[in-house]
PDB file of C-alpha atoms and ligand atoms in Angstrom:
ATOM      1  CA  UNK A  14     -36.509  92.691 -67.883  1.00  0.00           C
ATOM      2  CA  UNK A  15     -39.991  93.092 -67.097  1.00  0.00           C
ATOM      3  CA  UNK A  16     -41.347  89.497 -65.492  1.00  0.00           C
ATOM      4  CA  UNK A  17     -45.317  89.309 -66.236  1.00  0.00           C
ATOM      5  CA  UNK A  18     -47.003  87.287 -63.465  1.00  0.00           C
ATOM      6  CA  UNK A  19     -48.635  84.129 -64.504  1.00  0.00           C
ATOM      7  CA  UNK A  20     -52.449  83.574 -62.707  1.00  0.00           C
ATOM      8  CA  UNK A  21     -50.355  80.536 -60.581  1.00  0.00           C
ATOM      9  CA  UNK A  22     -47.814  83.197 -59.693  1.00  0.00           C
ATOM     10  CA  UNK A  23     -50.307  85.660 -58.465  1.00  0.00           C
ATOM     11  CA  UNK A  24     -51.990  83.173 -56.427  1.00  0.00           C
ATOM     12  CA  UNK A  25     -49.300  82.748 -54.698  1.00  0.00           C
ATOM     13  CA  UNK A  26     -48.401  86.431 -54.511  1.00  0.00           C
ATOM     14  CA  UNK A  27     -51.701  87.854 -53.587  1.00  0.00           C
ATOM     15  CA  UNK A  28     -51.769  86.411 -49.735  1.00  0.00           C
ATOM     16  CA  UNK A  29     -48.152  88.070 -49.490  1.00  0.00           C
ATOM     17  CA  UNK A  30     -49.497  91.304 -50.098  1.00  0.00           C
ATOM     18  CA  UNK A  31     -52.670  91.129 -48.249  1.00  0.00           C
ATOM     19  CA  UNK A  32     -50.399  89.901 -45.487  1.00  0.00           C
ATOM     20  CA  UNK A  33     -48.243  92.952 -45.987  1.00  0.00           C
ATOM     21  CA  UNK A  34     -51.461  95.102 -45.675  1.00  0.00           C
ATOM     22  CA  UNK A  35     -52.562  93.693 -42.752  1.00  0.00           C
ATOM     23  CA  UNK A  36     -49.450  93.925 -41.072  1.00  0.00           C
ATOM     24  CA  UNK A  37     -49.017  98.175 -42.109  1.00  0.00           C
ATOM     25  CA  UNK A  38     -52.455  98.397 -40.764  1.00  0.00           C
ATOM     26  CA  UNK A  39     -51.651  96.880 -37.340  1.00  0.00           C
ATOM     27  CA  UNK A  40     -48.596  98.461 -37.538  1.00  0.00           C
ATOM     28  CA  UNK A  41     -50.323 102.220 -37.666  1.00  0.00           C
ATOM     29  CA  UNK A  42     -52.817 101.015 -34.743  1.00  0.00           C
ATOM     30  CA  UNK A  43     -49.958 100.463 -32.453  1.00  0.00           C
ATOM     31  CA  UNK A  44     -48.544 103.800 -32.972  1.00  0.00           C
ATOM     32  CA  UNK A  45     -49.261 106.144 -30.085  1.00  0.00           C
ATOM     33  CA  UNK A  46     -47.864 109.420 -28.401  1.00  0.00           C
ATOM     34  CA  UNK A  47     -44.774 108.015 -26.108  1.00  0.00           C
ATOM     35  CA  UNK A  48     -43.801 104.589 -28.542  1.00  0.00           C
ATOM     36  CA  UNK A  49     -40.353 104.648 -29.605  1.00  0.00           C
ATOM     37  CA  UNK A  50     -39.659 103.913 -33.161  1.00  0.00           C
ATOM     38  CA  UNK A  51     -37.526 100.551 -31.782  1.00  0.00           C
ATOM     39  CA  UNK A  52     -40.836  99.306 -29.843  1.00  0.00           C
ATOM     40  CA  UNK A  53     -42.412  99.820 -33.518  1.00  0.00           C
ATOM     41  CA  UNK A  54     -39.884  98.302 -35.125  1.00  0.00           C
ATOM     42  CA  UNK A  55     -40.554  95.334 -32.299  1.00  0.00           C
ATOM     43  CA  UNK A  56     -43.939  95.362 -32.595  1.00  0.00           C
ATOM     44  CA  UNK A  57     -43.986  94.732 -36.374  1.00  0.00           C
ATOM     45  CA  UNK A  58     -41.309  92.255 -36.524  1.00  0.00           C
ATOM     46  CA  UNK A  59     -43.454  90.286 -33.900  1.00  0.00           C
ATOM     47  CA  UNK A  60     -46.418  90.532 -36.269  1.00  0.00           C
ATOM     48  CA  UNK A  61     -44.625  89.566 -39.398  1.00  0.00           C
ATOM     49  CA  UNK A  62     -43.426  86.537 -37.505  1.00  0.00           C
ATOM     50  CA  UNK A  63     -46.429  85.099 -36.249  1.00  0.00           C
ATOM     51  CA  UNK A  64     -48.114  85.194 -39.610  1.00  0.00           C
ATOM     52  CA  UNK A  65     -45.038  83.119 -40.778  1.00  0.00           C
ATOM     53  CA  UNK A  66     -43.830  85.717 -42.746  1.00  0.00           C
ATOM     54  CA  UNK A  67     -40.688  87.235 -42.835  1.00  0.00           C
ATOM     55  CA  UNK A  68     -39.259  91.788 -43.361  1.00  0.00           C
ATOM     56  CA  UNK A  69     -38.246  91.687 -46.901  1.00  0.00           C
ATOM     57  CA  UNK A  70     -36.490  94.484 -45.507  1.00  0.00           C
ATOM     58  CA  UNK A  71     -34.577  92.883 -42.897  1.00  0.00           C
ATOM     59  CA  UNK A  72     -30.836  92.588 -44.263  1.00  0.00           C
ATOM     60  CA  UNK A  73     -31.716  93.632 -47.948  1.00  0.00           C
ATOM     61  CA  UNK A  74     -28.209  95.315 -48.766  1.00  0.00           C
ATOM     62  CA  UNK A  75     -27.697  95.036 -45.016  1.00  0.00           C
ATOM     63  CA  UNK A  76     -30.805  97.226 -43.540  1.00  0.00           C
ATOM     64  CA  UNK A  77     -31.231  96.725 -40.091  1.00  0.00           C
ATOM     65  CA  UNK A  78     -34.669  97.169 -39.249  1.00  0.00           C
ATOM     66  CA  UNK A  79     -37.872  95.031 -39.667  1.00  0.00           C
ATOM     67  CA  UNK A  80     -39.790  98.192 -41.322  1.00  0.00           C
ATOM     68  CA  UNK A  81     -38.873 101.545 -42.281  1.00  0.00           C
ATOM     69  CA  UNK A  82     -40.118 104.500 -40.222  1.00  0.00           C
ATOM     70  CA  UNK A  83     -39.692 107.621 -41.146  1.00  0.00           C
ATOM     71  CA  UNK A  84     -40.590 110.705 -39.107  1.00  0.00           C
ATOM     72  CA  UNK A  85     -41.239 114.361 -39.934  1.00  0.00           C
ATOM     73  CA  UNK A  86     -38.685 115.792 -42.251  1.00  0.00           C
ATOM     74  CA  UNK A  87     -37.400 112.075 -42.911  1.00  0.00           C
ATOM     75  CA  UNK A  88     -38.935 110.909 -46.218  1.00  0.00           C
ATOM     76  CA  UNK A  89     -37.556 106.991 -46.430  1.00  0.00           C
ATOM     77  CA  UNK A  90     -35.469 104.466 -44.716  1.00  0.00           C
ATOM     78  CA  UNK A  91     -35.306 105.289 -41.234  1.00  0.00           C
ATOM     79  CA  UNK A  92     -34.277 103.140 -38.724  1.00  0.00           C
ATOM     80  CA  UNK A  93     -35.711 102.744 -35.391  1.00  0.00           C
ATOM     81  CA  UNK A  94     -33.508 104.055 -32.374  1.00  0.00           C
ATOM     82  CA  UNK A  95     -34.879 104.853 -28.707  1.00  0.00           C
ATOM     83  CA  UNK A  96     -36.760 108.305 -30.471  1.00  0.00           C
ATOM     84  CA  UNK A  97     -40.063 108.932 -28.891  1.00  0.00           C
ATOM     85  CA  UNK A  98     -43.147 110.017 -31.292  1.00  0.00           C
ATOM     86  CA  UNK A  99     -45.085 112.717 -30.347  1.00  0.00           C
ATOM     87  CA  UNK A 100     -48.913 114.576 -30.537  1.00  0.00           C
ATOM     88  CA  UNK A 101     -48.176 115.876 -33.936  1.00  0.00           C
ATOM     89  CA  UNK A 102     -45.415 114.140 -35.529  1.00  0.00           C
ATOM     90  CA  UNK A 103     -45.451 112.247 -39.300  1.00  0.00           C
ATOM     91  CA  UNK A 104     -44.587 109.028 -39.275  1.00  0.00           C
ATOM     92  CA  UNK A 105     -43.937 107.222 -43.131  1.00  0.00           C
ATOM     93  CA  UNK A 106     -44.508 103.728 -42.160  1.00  0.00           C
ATOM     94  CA  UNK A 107     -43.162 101.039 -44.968  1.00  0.00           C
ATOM     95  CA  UNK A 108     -43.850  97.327 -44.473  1.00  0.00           C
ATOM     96  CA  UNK A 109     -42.573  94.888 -47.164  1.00  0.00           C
ATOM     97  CA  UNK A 110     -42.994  91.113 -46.504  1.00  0.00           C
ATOM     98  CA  UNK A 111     -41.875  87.662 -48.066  1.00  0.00           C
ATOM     99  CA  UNK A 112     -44.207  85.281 -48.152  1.00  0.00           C
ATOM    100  CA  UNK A 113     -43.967  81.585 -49.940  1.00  0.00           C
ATOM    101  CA  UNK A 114     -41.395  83.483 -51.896  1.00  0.00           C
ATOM    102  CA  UNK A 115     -43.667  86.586 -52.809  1.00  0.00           C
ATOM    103  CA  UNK A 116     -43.020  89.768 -51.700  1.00  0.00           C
ATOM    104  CA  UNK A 117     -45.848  92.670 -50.650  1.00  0.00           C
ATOM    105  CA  UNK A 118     -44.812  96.051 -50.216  1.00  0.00           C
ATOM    106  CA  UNK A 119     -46.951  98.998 -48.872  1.00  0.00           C
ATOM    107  CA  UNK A 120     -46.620 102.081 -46.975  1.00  0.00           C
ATOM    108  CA  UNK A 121     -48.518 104.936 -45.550  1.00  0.00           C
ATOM    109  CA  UNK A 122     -47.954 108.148 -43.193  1.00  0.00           C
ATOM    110  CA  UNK A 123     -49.944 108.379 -40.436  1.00  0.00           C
ATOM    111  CA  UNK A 124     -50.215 111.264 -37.638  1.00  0.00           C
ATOM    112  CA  UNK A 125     -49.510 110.502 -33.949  1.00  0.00           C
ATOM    113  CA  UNK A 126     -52.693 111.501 -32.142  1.00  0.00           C
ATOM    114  CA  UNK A 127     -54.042 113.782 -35.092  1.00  0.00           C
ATOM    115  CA  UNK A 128     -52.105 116.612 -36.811  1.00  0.00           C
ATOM    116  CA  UNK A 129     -52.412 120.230 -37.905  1.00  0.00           C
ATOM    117  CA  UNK A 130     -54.080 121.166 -40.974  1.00  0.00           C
ATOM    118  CA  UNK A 131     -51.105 121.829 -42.713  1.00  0.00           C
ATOM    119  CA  UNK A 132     -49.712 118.487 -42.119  1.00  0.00           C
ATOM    120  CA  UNK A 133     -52.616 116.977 -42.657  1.00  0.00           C
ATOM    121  CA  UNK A 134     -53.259 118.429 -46.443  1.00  0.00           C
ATOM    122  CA  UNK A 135     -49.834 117.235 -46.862  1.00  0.00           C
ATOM    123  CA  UNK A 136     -51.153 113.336 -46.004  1.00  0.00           C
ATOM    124  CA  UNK A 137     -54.029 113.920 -48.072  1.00  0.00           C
ATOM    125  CA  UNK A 138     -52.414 115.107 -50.946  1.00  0.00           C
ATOM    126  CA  UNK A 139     -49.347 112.553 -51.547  1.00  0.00           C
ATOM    127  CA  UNK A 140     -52.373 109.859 -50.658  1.00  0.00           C
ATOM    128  CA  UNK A 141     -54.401 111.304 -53.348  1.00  0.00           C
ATOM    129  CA  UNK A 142     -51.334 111.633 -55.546  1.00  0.00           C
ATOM    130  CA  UNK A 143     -50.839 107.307 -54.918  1.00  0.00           C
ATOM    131  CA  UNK A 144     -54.277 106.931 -56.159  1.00  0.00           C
ATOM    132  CA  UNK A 145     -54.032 109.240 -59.523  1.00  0.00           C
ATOM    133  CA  UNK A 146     -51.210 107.265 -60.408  1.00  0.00           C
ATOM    134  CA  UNK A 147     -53.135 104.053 -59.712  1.00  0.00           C
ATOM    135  CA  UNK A 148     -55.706 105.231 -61.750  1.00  0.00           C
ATOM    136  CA  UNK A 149     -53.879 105.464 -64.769  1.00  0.00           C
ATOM    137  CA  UNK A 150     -52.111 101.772 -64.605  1.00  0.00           C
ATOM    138  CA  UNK A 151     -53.615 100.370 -67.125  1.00  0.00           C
ATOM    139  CA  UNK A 152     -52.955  98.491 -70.592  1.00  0.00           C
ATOM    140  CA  UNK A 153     -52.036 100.014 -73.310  1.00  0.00           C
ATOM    141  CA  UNK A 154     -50.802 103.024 -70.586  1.00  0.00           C
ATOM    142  CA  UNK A 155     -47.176 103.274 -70.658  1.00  0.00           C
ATOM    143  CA  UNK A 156     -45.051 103.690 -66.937  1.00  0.00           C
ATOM    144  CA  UNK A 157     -44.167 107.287 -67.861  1.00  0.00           C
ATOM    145  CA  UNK A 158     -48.089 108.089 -67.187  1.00  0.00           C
ATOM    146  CA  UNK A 159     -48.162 107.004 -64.264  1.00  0.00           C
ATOM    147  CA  UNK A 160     -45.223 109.273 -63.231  1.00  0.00           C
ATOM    148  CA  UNK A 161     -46.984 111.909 -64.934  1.00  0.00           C
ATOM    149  CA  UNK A 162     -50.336 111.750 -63.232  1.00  0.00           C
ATOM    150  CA  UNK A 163     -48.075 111.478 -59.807  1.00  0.00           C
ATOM    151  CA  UNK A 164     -46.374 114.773 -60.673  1.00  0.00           C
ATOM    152  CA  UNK A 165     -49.124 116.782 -61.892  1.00  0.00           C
ATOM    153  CA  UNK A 166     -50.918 116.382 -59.120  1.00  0.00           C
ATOM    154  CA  UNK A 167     -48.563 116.857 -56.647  1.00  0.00           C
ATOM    155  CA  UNK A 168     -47.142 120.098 -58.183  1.00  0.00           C
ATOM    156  CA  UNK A 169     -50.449 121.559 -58.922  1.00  0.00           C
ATOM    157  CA  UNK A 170     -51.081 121.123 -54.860  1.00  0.00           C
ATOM    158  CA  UNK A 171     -47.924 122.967 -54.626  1.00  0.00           C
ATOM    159  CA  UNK A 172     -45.678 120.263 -53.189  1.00  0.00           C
ATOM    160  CA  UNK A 173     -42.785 118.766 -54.742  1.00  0.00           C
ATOM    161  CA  UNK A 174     -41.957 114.938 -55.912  1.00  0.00           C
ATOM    162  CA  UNK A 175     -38.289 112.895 -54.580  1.00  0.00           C
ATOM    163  CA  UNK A 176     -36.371 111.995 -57.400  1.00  0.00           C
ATOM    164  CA  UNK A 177     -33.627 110.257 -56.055  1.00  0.00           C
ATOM    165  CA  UNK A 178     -36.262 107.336 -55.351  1.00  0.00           C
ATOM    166  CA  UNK A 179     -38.923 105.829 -57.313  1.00  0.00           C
ATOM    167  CA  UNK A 180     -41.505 102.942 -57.634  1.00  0.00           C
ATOM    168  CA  UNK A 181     -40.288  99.607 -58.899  1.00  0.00           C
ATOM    169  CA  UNK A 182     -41.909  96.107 -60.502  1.00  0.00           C
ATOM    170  CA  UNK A 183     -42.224  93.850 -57.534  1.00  0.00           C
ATOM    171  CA  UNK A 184     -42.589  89.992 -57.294  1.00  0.00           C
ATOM    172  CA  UNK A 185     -40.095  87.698 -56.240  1.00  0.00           C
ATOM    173  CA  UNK A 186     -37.444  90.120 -55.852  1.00  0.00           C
ATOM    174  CA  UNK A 187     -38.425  93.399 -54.111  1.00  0.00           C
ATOM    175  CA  UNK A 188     -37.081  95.553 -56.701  1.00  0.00           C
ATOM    176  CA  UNK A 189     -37.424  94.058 -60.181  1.00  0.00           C
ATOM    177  CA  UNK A 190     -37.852  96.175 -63.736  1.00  0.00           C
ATOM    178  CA  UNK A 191     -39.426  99.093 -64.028  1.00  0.00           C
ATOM    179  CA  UNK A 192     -38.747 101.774 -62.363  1.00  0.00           C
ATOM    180  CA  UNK A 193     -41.581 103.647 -61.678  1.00  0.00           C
ATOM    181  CA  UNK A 194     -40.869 107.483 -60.836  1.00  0.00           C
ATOM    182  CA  UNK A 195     -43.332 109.944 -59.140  1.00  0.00           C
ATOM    183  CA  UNK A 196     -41.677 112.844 -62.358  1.00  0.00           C
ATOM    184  CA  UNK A 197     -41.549 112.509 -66.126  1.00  0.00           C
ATOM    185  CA  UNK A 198     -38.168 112.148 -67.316  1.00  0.00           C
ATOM    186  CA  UNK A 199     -37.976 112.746 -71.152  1.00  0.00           C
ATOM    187  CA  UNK A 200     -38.168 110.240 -73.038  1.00  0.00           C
ATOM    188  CA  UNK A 201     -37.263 107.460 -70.531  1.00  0.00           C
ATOM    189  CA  UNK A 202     -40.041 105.101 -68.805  1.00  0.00           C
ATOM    190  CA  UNK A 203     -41.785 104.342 -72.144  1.00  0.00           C
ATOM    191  CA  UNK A 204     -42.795 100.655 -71.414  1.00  0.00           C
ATOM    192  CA  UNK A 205     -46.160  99.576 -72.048  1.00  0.00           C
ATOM    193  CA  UNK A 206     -48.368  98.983 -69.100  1.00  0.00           C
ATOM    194  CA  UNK A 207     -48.772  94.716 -69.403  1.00  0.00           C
ATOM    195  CA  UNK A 208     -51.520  92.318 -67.989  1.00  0.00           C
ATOM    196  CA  UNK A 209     -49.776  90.304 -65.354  1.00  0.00           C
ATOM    197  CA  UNK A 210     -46.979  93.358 -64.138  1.00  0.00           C
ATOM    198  CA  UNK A 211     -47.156  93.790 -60.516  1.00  0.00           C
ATOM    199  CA  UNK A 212     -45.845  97.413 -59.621  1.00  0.00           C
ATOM    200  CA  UNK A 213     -45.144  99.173 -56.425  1.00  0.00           C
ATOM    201  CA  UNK A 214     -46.358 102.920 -57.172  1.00  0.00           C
ATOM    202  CA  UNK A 215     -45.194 105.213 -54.314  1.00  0.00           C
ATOM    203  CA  UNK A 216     -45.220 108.857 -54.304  1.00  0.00           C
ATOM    204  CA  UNK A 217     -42.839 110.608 -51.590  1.00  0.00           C
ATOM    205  CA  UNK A 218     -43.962 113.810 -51.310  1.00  0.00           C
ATOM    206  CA  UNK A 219     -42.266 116.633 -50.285  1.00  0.00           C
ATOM    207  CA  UNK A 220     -43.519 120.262 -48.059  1.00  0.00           C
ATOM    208  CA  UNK A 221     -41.086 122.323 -49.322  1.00  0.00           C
ATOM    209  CA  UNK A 222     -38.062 121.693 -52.231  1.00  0.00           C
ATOM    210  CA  UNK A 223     -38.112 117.784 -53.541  1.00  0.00           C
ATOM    211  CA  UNK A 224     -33.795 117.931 -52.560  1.00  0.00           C
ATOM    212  CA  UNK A 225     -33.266 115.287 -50.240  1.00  0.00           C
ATOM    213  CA  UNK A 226     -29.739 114.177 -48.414  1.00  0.00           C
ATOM    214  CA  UNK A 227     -28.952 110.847 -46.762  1.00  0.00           C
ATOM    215  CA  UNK A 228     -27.735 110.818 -42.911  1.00  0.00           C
ATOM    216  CA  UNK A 229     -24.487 109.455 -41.852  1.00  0.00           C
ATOM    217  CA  UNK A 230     -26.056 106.492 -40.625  1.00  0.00           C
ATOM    218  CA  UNK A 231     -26.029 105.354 -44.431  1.00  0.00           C
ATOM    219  CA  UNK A 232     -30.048 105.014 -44.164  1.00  0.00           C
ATOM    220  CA  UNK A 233     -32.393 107.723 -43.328  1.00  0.00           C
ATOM    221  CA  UNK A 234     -33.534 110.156 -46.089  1.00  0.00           C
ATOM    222  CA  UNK A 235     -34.620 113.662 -45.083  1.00  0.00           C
ATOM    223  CA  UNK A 236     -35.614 116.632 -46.865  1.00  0.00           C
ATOM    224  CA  UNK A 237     -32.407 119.236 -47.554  1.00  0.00           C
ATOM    225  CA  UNK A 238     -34.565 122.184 -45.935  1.00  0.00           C
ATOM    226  CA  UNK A 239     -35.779 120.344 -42.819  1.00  0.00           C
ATOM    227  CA  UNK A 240     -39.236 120.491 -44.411  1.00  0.00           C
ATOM    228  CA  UNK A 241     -41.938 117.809 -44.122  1.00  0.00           C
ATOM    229  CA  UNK A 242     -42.517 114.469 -46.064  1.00  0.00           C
ATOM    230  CA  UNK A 243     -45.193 111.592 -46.652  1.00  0.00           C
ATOM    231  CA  UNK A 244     -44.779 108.042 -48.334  1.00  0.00           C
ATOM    232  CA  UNK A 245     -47.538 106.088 -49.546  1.00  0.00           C
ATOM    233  CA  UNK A 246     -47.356 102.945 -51.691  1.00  0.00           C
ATOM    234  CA  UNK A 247     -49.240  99.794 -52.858  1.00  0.00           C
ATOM    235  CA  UNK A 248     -49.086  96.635 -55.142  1.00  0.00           C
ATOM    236  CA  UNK A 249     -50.818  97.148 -57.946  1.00  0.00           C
ATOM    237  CA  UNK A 250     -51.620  94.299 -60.630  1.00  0.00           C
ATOM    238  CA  UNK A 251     -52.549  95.617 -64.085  1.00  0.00           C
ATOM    239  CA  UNK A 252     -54.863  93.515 -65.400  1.00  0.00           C
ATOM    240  CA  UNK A 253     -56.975  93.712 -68.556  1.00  0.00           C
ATOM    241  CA  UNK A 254     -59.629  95.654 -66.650  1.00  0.00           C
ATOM    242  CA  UNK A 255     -57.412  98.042 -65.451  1.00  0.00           C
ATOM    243  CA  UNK A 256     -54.983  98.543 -62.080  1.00  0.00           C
ATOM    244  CA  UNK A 257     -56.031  95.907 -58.886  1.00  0.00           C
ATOM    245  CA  UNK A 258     -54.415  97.018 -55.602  1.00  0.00           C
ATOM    246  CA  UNK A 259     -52.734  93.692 -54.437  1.00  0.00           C
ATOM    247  CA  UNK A 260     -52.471  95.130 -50.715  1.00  0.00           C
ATOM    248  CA  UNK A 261     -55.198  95.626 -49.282  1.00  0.00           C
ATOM    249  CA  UNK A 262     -57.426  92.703 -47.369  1.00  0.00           C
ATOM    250  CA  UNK A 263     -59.757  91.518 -45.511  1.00  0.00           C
ATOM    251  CA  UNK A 264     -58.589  90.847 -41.902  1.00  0.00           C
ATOM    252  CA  UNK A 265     -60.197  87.698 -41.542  1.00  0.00           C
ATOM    253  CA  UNK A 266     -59.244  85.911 -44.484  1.00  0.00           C
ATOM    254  CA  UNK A 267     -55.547  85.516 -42.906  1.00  0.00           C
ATOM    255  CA  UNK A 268     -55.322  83.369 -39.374  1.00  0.00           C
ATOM    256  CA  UNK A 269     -52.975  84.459 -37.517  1.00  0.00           C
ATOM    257  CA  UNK A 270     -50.619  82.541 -35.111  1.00  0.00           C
ATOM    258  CA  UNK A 271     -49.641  85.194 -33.266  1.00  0.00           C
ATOM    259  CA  UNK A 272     -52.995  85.185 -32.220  1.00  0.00           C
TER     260      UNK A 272
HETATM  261 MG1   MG B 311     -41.408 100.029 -52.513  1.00  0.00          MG
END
């Protein structure tokens, strides 16, 4: 069941996901050539914390991290361990707060200490892919274009889409109806783009073949063929006007107590 937000429900939901902006954005500043992914891991659940907040991550079907970090060939899910990033390296950085009971969820790939061009195209593309399918969340739209503008822009750039995970309605519960895939599945995803849905879009982006395996830890994702990936995501409200990206922000509106 899709749950439409109400105007007092998205009042209440829109300083979650500016929260969960601002906290990604610190998040990426911290990371530097040397940081291991648990001092990232550290460093955001300290954040989270002292804007009252809480991971919405944290213990969801017993994850054990405050964040996900990802790096290289790992496309989602990773958990932080004493691994060093490097000049060079990918790292998918997904940060997904509660907040009085709302929930923002965002993520983003950044490069530690710049990348090469080939990387970097990759980063540009699966951002650019995020935004097509932002573009097209709108009323009277239905889900499936959404996938659809994901896919045929990521194809075209000749990289491939994950199926095994998609994009997903997002409120009080991190993972409510729809699903919202980055590929057209015939037939399926048919319903109607709605005033008042809050939807996480997030393209994952593969390099090379979209086949992706799970480690034995239970958690981290990586591509089959060792390849690269990149993650980015936002809430997005569709309102009559079109799609309104719920995280982003303006630094200052939010006081910290972390200070
Ligand atoms: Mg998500």
């Amino acid at each position: 069941m899709i749950i439409l937000k109400t105007e007092r429900d998205l009042q209440a939901m829109r300083p979650a996901c500016r929260l969960a902006a601002v906290v990604l954005d610190e998040v990426s500043a911290f990371i530097q050539p040397g940081v291991t992914t648990r001092m990232i891991d550290e460093f955001a659940a300290q954040r989270i914390a002292g804007y009252g907040a809480k991971s919405a991550f944290l213990g969801y079907k017993k994850f054990p991290c405050h964040l996900c970090i990802s790096v290289n060939d790992q496309v989602v899910h990773g958990l932080a361990s004493e691994r060093r990033v490097d000049f060079g390296d990918l790292v998918s950085l997904d940060v997904g707060v509660r907040y009085n009971g709302w929930i923002g969820d965002n993520a983003r790939t950044v490069a530690v200490g710049g990348c090469d061009l080939k990387a970097q195209r990759l980063l540009d593309i699966t951002e650019q892919a995020l935004y097509e399918g932002i573009a097209v969340a709108k009323p009277g739209n239905r889900v499936t274009d959404i996938s659809h503008a994901v896919q045929r822009f990521v194809e075209s750039n000749g990289y491939s889409v994950v199926r095994e995970f998609v994009g997903h309605g997002v409120g009080k519960s991190m993972h409510e109806d729809p699903q919202v895939p980055n590929f057209v599945e015939t037939g399926k995803h048919q319903a109607k783009l709605k005033p008042g849905m809050t939807i996480a879009i997030e393209p994952m982006v593969n390099a090379g073949s979209a086949n992706v395996k799970v480690l034995k830890d239970g958690w981290t994702v990586v591509t089959e063929d060792g390849q690269l990936s990149a993650h980015f995501e936002h809430t997005v409200l569709i309102t009559e006007n079109g799609p309104e990206i719920l995280t982003c922000h303006e630094k200052t509106a939010l006081k910290s107590k972390a200070g």
